[in-house]
Coordinates of N, CA and C in Angstrom, one line a residue:
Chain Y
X1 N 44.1 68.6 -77.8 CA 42.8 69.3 -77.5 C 41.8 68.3 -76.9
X2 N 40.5 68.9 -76.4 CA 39.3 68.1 -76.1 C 39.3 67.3 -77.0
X3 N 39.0 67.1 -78.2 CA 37.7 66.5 -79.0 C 39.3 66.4 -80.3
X4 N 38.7 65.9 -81.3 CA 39.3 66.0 -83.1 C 38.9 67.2 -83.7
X5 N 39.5 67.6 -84.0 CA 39.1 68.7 -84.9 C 39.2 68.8 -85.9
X6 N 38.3 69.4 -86.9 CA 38.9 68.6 -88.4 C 38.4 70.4 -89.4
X7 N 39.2 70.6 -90.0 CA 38.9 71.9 -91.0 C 39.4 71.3 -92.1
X8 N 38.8 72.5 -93.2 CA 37.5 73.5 -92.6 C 36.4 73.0 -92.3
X9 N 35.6 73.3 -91.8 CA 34.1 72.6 -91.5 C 33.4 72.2 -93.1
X10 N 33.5 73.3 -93.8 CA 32.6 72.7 -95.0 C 33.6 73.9 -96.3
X11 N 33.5 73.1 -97.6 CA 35.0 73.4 -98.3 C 34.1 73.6 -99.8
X12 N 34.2 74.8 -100.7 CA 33.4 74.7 -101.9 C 34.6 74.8 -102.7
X13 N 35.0 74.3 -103.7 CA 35.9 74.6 -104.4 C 35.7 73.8 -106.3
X14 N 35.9 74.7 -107.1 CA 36.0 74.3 -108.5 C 36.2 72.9 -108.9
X15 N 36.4 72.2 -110.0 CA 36.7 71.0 -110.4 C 37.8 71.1 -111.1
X16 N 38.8 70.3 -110.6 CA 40.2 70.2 -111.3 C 40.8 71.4 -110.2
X17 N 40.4 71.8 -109.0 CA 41.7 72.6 -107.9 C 41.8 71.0 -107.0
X18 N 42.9 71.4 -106.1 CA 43.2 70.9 -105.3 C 42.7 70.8 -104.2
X19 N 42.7 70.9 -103.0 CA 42.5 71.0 -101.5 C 43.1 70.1 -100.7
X20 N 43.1 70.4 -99.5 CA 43.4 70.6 -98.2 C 42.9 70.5 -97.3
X21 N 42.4 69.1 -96.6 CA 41.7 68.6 -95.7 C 42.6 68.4 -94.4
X22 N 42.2 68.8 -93.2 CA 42.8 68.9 -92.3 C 42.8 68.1 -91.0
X23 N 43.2 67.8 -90.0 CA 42.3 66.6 -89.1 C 43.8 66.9 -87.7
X24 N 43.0 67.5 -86.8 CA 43.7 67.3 -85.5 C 43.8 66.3 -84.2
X25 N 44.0 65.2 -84.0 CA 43.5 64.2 -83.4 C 43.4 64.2 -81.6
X26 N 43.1 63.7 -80.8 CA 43.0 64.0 -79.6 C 44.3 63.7 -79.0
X27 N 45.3 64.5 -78.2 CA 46.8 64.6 -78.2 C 47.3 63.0 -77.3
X28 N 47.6 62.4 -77.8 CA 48.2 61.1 -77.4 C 47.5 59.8 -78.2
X29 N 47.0 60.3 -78.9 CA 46.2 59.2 -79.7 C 46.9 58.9 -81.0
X30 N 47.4 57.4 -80.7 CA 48.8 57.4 -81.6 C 48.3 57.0 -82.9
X31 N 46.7 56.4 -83.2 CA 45.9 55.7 -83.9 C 45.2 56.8 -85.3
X32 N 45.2 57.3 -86.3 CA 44.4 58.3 -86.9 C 44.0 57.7 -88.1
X33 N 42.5 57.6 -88.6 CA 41.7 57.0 -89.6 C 41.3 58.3 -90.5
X34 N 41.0 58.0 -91.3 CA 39.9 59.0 -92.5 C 39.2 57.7 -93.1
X35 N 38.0 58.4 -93.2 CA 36.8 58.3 -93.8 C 36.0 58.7 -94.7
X36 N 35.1 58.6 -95.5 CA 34.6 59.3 -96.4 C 33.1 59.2 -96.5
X37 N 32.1 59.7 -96.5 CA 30.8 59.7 -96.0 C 30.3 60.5 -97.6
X38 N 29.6 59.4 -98.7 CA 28.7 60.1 -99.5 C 27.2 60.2 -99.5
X39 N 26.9 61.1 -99.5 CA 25.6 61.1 -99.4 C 24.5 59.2 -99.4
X40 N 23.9 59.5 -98.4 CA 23.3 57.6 -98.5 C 23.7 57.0 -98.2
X41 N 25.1 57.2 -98.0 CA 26.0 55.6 -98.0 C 26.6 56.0 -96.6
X42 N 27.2 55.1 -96.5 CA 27.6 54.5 -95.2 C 29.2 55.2 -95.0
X43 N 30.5 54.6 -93.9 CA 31.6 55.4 -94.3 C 32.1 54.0 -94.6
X44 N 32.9 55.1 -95.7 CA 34.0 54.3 -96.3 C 35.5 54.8 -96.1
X45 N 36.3 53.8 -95.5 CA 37.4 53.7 -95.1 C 38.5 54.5 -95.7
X46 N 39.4 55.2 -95.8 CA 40.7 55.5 -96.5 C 41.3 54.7 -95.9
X47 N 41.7 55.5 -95.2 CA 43.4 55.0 -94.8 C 43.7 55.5 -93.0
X48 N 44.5 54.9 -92.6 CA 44.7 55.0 -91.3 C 46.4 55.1 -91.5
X49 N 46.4 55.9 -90.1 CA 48.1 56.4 -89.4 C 48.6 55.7 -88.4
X50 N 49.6 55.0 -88.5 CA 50.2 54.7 -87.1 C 51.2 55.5 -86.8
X51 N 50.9 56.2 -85.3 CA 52.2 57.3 -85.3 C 51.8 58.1 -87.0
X52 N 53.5 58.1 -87.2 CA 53.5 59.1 -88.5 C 53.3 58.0 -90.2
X53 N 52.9 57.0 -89.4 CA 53.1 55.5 -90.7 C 51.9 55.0 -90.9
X54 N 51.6 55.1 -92.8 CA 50.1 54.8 -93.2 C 50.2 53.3 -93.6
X55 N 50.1 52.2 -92.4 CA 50.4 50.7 -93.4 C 50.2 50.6 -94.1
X56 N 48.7 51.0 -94.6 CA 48.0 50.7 -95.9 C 47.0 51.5 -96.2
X57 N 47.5 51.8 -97.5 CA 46.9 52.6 -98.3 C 45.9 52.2 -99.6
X58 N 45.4 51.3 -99.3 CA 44.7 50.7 -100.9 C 43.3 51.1 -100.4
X59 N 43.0 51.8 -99.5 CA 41.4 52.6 -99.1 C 41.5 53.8 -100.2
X60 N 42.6 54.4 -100.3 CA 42.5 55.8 -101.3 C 41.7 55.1 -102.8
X61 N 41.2 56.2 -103.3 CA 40.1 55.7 -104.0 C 40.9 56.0 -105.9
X62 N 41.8 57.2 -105.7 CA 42.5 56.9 -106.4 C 44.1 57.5 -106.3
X63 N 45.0 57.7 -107.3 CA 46.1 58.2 -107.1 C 45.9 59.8 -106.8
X64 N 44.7 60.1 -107.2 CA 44.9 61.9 -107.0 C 44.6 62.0 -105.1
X65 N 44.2 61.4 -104.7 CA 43.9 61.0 -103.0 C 45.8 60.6 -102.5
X66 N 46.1 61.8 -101.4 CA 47.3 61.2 -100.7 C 46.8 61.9 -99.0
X67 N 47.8 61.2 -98.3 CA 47.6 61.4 -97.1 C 48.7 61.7 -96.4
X68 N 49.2 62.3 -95.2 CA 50.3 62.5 -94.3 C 50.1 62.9 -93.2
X69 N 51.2 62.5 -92.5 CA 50.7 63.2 -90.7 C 52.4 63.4 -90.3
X70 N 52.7 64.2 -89.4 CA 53.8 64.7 -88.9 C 53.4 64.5 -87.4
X71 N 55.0 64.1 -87.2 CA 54.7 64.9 -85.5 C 53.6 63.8 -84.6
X72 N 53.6 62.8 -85.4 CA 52.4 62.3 -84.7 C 51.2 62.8 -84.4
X73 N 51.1 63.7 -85.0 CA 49.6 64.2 -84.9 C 48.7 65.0 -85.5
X74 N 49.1 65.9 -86.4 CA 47.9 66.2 -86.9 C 48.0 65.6 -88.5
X75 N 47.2 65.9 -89.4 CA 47.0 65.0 -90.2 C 46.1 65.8 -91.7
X76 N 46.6 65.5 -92.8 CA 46.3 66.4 -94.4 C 45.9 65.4 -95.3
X77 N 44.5 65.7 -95.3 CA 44.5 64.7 -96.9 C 43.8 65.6 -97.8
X78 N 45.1 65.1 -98.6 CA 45.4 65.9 -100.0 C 44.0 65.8 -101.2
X79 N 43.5 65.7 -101.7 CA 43.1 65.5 -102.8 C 43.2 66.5 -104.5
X80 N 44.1 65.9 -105.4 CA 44.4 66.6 -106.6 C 43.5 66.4 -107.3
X81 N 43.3 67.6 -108.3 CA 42.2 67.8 -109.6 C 41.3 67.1 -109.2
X82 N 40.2 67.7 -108.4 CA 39.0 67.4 -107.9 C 38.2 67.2 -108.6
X83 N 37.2 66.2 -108.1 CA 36.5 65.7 -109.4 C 35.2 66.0 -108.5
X84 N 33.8 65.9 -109.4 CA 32.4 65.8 -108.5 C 32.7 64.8 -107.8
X85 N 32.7 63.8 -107.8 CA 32.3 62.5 -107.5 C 33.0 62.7 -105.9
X86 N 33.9 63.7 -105.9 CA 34.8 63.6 -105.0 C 34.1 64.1 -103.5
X87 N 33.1 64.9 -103.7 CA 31.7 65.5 -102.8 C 31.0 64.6 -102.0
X88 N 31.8 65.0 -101.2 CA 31.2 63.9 -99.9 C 31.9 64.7 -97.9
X89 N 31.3 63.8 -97.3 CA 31.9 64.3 -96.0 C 32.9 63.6 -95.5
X90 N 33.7 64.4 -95.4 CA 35.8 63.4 -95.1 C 35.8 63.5 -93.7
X91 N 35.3 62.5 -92.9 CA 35.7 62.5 -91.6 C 37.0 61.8 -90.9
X92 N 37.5 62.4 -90.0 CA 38.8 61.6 -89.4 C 38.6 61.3 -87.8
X93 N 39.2 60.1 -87.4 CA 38.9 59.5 -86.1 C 40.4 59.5 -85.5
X94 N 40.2 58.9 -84.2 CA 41.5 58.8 -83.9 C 41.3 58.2 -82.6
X95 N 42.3 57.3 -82.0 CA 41.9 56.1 -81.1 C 43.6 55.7 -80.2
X96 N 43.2 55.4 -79.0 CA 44.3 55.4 -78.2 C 45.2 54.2 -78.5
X97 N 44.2 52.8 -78.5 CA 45.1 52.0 -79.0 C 45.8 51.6 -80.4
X98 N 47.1 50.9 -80.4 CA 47.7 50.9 -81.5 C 47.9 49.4 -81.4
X99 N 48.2 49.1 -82.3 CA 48.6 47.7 -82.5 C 47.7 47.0 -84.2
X100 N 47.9 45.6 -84.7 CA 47.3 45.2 -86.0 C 45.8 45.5 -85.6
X101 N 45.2 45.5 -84.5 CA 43.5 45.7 -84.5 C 43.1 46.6 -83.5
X102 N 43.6 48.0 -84.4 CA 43.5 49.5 -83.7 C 41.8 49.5 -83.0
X103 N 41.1 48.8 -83.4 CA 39.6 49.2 -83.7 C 38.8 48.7 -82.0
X104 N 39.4 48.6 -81.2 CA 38.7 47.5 -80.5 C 37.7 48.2 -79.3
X105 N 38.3 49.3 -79.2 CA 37.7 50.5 -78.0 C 37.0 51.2 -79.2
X106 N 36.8 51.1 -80.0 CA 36.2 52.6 -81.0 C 36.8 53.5 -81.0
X107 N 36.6 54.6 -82.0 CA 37.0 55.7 -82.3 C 36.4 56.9 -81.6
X108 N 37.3 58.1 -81.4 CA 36.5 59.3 -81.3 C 36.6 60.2 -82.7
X109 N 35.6 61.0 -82.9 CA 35.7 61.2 -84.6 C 35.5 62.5 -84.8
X110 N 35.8 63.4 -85.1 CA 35.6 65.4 -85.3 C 34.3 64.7 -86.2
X111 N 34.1 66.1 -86.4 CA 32.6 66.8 -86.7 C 32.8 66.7 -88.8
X112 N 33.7 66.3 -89.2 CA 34.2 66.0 -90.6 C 34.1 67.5 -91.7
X113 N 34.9 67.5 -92.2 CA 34.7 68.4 -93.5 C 33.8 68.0 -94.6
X114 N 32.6 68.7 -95.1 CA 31.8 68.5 -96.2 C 32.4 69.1 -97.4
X115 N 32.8 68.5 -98.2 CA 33.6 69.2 -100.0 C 32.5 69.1 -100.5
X116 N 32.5 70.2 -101.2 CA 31.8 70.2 -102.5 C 32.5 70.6 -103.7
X117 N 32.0 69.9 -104.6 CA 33.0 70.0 -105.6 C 31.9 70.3 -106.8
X118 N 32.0 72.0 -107.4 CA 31.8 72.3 -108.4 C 31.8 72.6 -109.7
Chain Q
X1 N 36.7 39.2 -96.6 CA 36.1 40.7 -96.3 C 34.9 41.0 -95.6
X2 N 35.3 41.7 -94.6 CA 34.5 42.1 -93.6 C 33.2 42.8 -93.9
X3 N 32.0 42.6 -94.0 CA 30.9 43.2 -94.1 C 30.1 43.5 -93.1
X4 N 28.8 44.7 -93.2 CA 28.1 45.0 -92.1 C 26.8 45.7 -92.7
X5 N 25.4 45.0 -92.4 CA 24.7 45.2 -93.3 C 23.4 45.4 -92.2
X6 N 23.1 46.6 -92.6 CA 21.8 47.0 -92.1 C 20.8 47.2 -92.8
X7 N 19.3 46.7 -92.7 CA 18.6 46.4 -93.7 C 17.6 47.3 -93.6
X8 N 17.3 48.3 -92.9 CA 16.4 49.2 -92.5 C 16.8 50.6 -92.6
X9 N 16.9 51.3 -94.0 CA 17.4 52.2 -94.2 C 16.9 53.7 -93.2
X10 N 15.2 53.6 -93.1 CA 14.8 54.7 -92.2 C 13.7 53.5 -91.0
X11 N 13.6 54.5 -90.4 CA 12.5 54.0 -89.6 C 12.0 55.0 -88.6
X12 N 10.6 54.9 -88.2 CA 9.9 56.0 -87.0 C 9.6 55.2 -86.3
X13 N 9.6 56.5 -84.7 CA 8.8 55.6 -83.5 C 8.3 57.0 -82.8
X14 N 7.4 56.7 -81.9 CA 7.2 57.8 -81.0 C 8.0 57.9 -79.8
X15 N 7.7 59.2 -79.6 CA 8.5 59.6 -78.2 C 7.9 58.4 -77.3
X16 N 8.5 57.9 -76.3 CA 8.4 57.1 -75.3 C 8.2 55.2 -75.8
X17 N 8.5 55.3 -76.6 CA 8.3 54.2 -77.4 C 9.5 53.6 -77.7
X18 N 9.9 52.3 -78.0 CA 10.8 51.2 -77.8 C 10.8 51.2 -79.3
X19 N 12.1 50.9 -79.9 CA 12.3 50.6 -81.1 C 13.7 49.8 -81.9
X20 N 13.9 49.3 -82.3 CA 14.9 48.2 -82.4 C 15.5 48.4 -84.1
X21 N 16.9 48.5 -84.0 CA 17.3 48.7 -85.4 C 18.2 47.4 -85.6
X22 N 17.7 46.9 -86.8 CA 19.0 45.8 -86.9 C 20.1 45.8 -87.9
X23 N 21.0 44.7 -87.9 CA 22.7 44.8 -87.9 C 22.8 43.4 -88.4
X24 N 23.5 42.8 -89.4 CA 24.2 42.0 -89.4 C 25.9 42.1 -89.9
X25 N 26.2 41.4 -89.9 CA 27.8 41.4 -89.9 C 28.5 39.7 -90.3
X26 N 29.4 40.1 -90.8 CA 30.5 38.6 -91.2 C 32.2 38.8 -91.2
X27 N 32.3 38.2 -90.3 CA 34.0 38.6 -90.0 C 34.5 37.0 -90.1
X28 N 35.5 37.1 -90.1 CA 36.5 35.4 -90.2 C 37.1 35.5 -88.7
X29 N 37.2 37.3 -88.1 CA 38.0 37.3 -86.6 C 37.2 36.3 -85.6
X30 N 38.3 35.6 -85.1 CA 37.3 35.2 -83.8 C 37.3 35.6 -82.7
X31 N 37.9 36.8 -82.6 CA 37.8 37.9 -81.2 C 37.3 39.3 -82.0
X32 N 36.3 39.5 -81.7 CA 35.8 41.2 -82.8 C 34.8 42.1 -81.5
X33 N 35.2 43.0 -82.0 CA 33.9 43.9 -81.5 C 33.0 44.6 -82.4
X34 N 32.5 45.1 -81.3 CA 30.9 45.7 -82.2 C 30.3 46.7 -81.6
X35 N 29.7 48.0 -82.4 CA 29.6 49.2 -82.1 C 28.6 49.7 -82.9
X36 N 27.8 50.5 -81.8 CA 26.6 51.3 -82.5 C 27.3 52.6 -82.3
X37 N 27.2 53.6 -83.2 CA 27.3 54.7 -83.5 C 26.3 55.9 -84.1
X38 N 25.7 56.5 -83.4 CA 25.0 57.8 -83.5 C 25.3 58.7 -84.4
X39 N 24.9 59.6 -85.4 CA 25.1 60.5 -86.4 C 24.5 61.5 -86.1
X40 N 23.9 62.3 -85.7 CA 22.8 63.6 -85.2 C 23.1 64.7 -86.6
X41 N 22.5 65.6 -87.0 CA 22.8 66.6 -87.9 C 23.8 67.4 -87.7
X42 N 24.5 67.3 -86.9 CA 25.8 67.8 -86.4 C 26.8 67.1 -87.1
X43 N 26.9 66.0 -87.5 CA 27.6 65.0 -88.0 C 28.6 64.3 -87.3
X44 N 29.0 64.9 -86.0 CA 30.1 63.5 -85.3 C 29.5 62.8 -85.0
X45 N 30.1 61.7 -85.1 CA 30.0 60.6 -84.6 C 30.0 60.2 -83.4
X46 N 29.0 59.9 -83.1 CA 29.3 59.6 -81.2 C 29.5 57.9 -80.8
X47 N 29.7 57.8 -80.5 CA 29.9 56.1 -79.8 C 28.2 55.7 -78.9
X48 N 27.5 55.1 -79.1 CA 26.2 54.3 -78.2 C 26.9 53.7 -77.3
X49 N 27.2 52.0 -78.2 CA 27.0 51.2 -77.4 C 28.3 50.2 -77.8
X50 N 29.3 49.4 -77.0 CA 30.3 48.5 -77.5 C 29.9 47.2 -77.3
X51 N 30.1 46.0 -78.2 CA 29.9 44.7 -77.3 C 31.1 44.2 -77.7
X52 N 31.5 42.9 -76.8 CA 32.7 42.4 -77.3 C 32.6 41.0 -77.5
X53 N 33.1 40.1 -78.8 CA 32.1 39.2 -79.0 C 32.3 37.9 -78.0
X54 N 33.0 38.1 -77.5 CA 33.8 36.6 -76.6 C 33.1 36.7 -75.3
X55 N 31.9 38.3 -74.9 CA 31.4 38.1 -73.7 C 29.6 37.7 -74.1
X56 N 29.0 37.0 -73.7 CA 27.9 36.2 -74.1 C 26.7 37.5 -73.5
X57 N 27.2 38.2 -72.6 CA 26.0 38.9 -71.8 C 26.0 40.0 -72.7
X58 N 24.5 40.8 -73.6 CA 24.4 41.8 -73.9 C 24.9 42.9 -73.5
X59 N 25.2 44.2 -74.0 CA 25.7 45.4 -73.4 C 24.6 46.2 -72.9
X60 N 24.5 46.9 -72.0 CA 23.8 47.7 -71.8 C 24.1 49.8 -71.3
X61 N 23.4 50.5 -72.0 CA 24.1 51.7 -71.6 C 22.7 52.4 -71.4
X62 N 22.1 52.5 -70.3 CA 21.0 53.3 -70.4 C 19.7 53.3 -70.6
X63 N 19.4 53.7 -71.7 CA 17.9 53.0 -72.7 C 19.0 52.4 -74.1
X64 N 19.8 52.0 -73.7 CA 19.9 51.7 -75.1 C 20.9 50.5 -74.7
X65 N 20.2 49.2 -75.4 CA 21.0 48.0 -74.8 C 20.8 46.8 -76.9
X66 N 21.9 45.9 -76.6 CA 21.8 45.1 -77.5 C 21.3 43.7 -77.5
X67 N 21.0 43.6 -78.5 CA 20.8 41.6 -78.8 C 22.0 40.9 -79.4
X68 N 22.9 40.6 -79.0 CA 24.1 39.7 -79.6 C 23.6 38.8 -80.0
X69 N 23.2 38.3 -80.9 CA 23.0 36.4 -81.3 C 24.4 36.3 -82.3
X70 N 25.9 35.7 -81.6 CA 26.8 35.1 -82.1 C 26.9 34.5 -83.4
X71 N 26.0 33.4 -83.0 CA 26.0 32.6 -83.7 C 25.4 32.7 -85.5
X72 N 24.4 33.6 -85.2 CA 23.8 34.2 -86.0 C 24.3 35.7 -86.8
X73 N 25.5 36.0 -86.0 CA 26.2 37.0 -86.5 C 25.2 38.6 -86.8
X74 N 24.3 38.6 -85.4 CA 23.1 39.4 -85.7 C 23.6 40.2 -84.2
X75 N 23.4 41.5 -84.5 CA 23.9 42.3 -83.6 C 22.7 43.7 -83.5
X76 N 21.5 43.5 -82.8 CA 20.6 44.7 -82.7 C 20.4 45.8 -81.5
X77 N 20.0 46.5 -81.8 CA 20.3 47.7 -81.4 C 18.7 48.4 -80.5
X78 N 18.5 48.2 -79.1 CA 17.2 48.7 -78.8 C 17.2 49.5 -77.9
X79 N 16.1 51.0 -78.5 CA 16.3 51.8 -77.8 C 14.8 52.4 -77.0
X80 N 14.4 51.9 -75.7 CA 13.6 52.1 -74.6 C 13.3 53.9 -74.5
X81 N 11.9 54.2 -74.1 CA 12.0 55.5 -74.0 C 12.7 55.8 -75.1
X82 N 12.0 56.0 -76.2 CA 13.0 57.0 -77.3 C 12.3 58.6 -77.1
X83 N 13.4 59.0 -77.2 CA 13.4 60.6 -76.6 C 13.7 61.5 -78.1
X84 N 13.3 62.5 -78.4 CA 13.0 63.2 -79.6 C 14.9 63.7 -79.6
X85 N 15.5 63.7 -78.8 CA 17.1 63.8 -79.4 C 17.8 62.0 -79.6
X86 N 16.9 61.6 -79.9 CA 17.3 60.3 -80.8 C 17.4 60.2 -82.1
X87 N 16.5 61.1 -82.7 CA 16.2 61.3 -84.1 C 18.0 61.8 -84.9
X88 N 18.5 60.7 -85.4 CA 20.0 60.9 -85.6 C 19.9 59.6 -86.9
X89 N 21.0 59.7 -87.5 CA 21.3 58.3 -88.5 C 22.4 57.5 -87.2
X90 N 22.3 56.1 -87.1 CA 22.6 55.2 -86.5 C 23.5 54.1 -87.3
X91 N 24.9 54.3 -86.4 CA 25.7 52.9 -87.7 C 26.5 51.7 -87.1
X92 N 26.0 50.7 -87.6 CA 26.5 49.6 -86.4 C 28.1 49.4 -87.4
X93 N 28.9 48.9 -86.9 CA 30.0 48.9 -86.9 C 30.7 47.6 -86.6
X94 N 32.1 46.9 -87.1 CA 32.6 45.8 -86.5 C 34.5 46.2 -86.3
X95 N 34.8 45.5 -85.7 CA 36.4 46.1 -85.7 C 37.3 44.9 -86.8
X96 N 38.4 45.2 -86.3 CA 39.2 44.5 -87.6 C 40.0 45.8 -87.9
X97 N 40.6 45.4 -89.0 CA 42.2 46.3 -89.7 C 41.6 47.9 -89.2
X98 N 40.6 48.4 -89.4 CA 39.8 49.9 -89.2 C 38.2 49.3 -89.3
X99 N 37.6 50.3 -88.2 CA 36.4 49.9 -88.5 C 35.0 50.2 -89.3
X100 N 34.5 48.5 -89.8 CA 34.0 48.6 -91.1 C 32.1 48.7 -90.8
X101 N 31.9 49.9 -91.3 CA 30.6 50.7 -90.9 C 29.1 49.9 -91.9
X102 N 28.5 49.5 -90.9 CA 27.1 49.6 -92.6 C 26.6 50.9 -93.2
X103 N 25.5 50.8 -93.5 CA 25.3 52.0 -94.2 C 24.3 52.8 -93.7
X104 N 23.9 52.2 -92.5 CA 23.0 53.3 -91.8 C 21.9 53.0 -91.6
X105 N 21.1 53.1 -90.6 CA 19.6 53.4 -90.4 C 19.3 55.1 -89.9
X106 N 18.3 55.8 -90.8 CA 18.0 56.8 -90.4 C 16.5 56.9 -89.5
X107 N 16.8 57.4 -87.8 CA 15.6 57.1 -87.3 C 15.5 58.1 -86.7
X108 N 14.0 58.6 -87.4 CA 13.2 59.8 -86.6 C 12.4 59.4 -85.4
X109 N 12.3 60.3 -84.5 CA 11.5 60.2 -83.3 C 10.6 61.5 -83.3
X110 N 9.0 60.5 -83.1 CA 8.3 61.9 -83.1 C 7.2 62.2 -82.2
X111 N 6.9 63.3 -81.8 CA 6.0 63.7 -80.4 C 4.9 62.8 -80.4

């Protein structure tokens, strides 16, 4: 597509369900990030995709947080038994170059999913 | 560990009026870049401005150009003619493993 797309736009769900965060990245962009935006604060990192491979995963905040991408491209982060704290805006980027220092052109970034967690 | 610290949580200016947000940062890379990033109520993230640190000459995009001081690891952000669709949160940025965001300046622009 044009742009990242990321669904749903904004997600209300109970404490202790699951969800399903979604992230389409711009088609040849072998590079894919998530991020997490809490209220005030600044973004904080998860995890990034090479192709279909997450080198590193120590951004997840905890074990109930997983991530996947297929296909090279689109991309699900999971989060189990939701907690409040988990309420924040999940944005995902995605960037042409690949290599150890994806970062060097910047990101293009969708419009992020807002969770709320009740 | 890479840090990026912006010390000016909000700030106002008027329409047509010049206003400067600042940025510090500390990386061990000695090739890095650096990036202002726009937030609007919309919430994507847009890209401003890039510098790259191994070129000594400021960036420039428009009304909106930087102060690199290297040395000082000080990276600001000035925006000429500020126009009432500036009013956005603003996030300076550095590269490395993914890139590591401060925490924001929120700047209103008003008539």
């Amino acid at each position: 597509g044009a742009g990242v797309s990321q669904s749903p736009s904004n997600k209300v769900t109970e404490k202790g369900k699951d969800v399903e965060l979604r992230c389409d990245p711009i088609s040849g962009h072998t590079a894919l990030y998530w991020y997490r935006q809490s209220l005030g604060q600044g973004l904080e990192f998860l995890i990034y995709f090479q192709g279909n491979s997450a080198p590193d995963k120590s951004g997840l905040p905890s074990d109930r947080f997983s991530a996947e991408r297929t296909g090279g491209s689109v991309s699900t982060l999971t989060i189990q038994r939701t907690q409040q704290e988990d309420s924040a805006v999940y944005l995902c980027a995605s960037s042409l170059v690949t290599g150890t220092d994806t970062s060097n052109y910047g990101y293009t970034f969708g419009s992020g999913t807002r969770l709320t967690v009740v | 560990a890479q840090t990026v610290t912006q010390s000016q949580p909000e700030m106002s200016v008027q329409e047509a009026e010049t206003v400067t947000l600042s940025c510090t940062y500390d990386t061990s890379e000695n090739n890095y870049y650096l990036f202002w990033y726009k937030q609007p109520p919309s919430r994507q993230m847009i890209l401003v401005i890039r510098q790259e640190a191994y070129k000594q000459q400021n960036a420039t995009e428009n009304r909106f150009s930087v102060n690199f001081q290297k040395a000082a690891k000080s990276f600001s952000l000035k925006i000429s003619d500020s126009q009432l669709g500036d009013t956005a949160m603003y996030f300076c940025a550095s590269s490395g493993y993914a890139l590591n965001f401060g925490k924001g300046t929120s700047l209103l622009v008003t008539p």
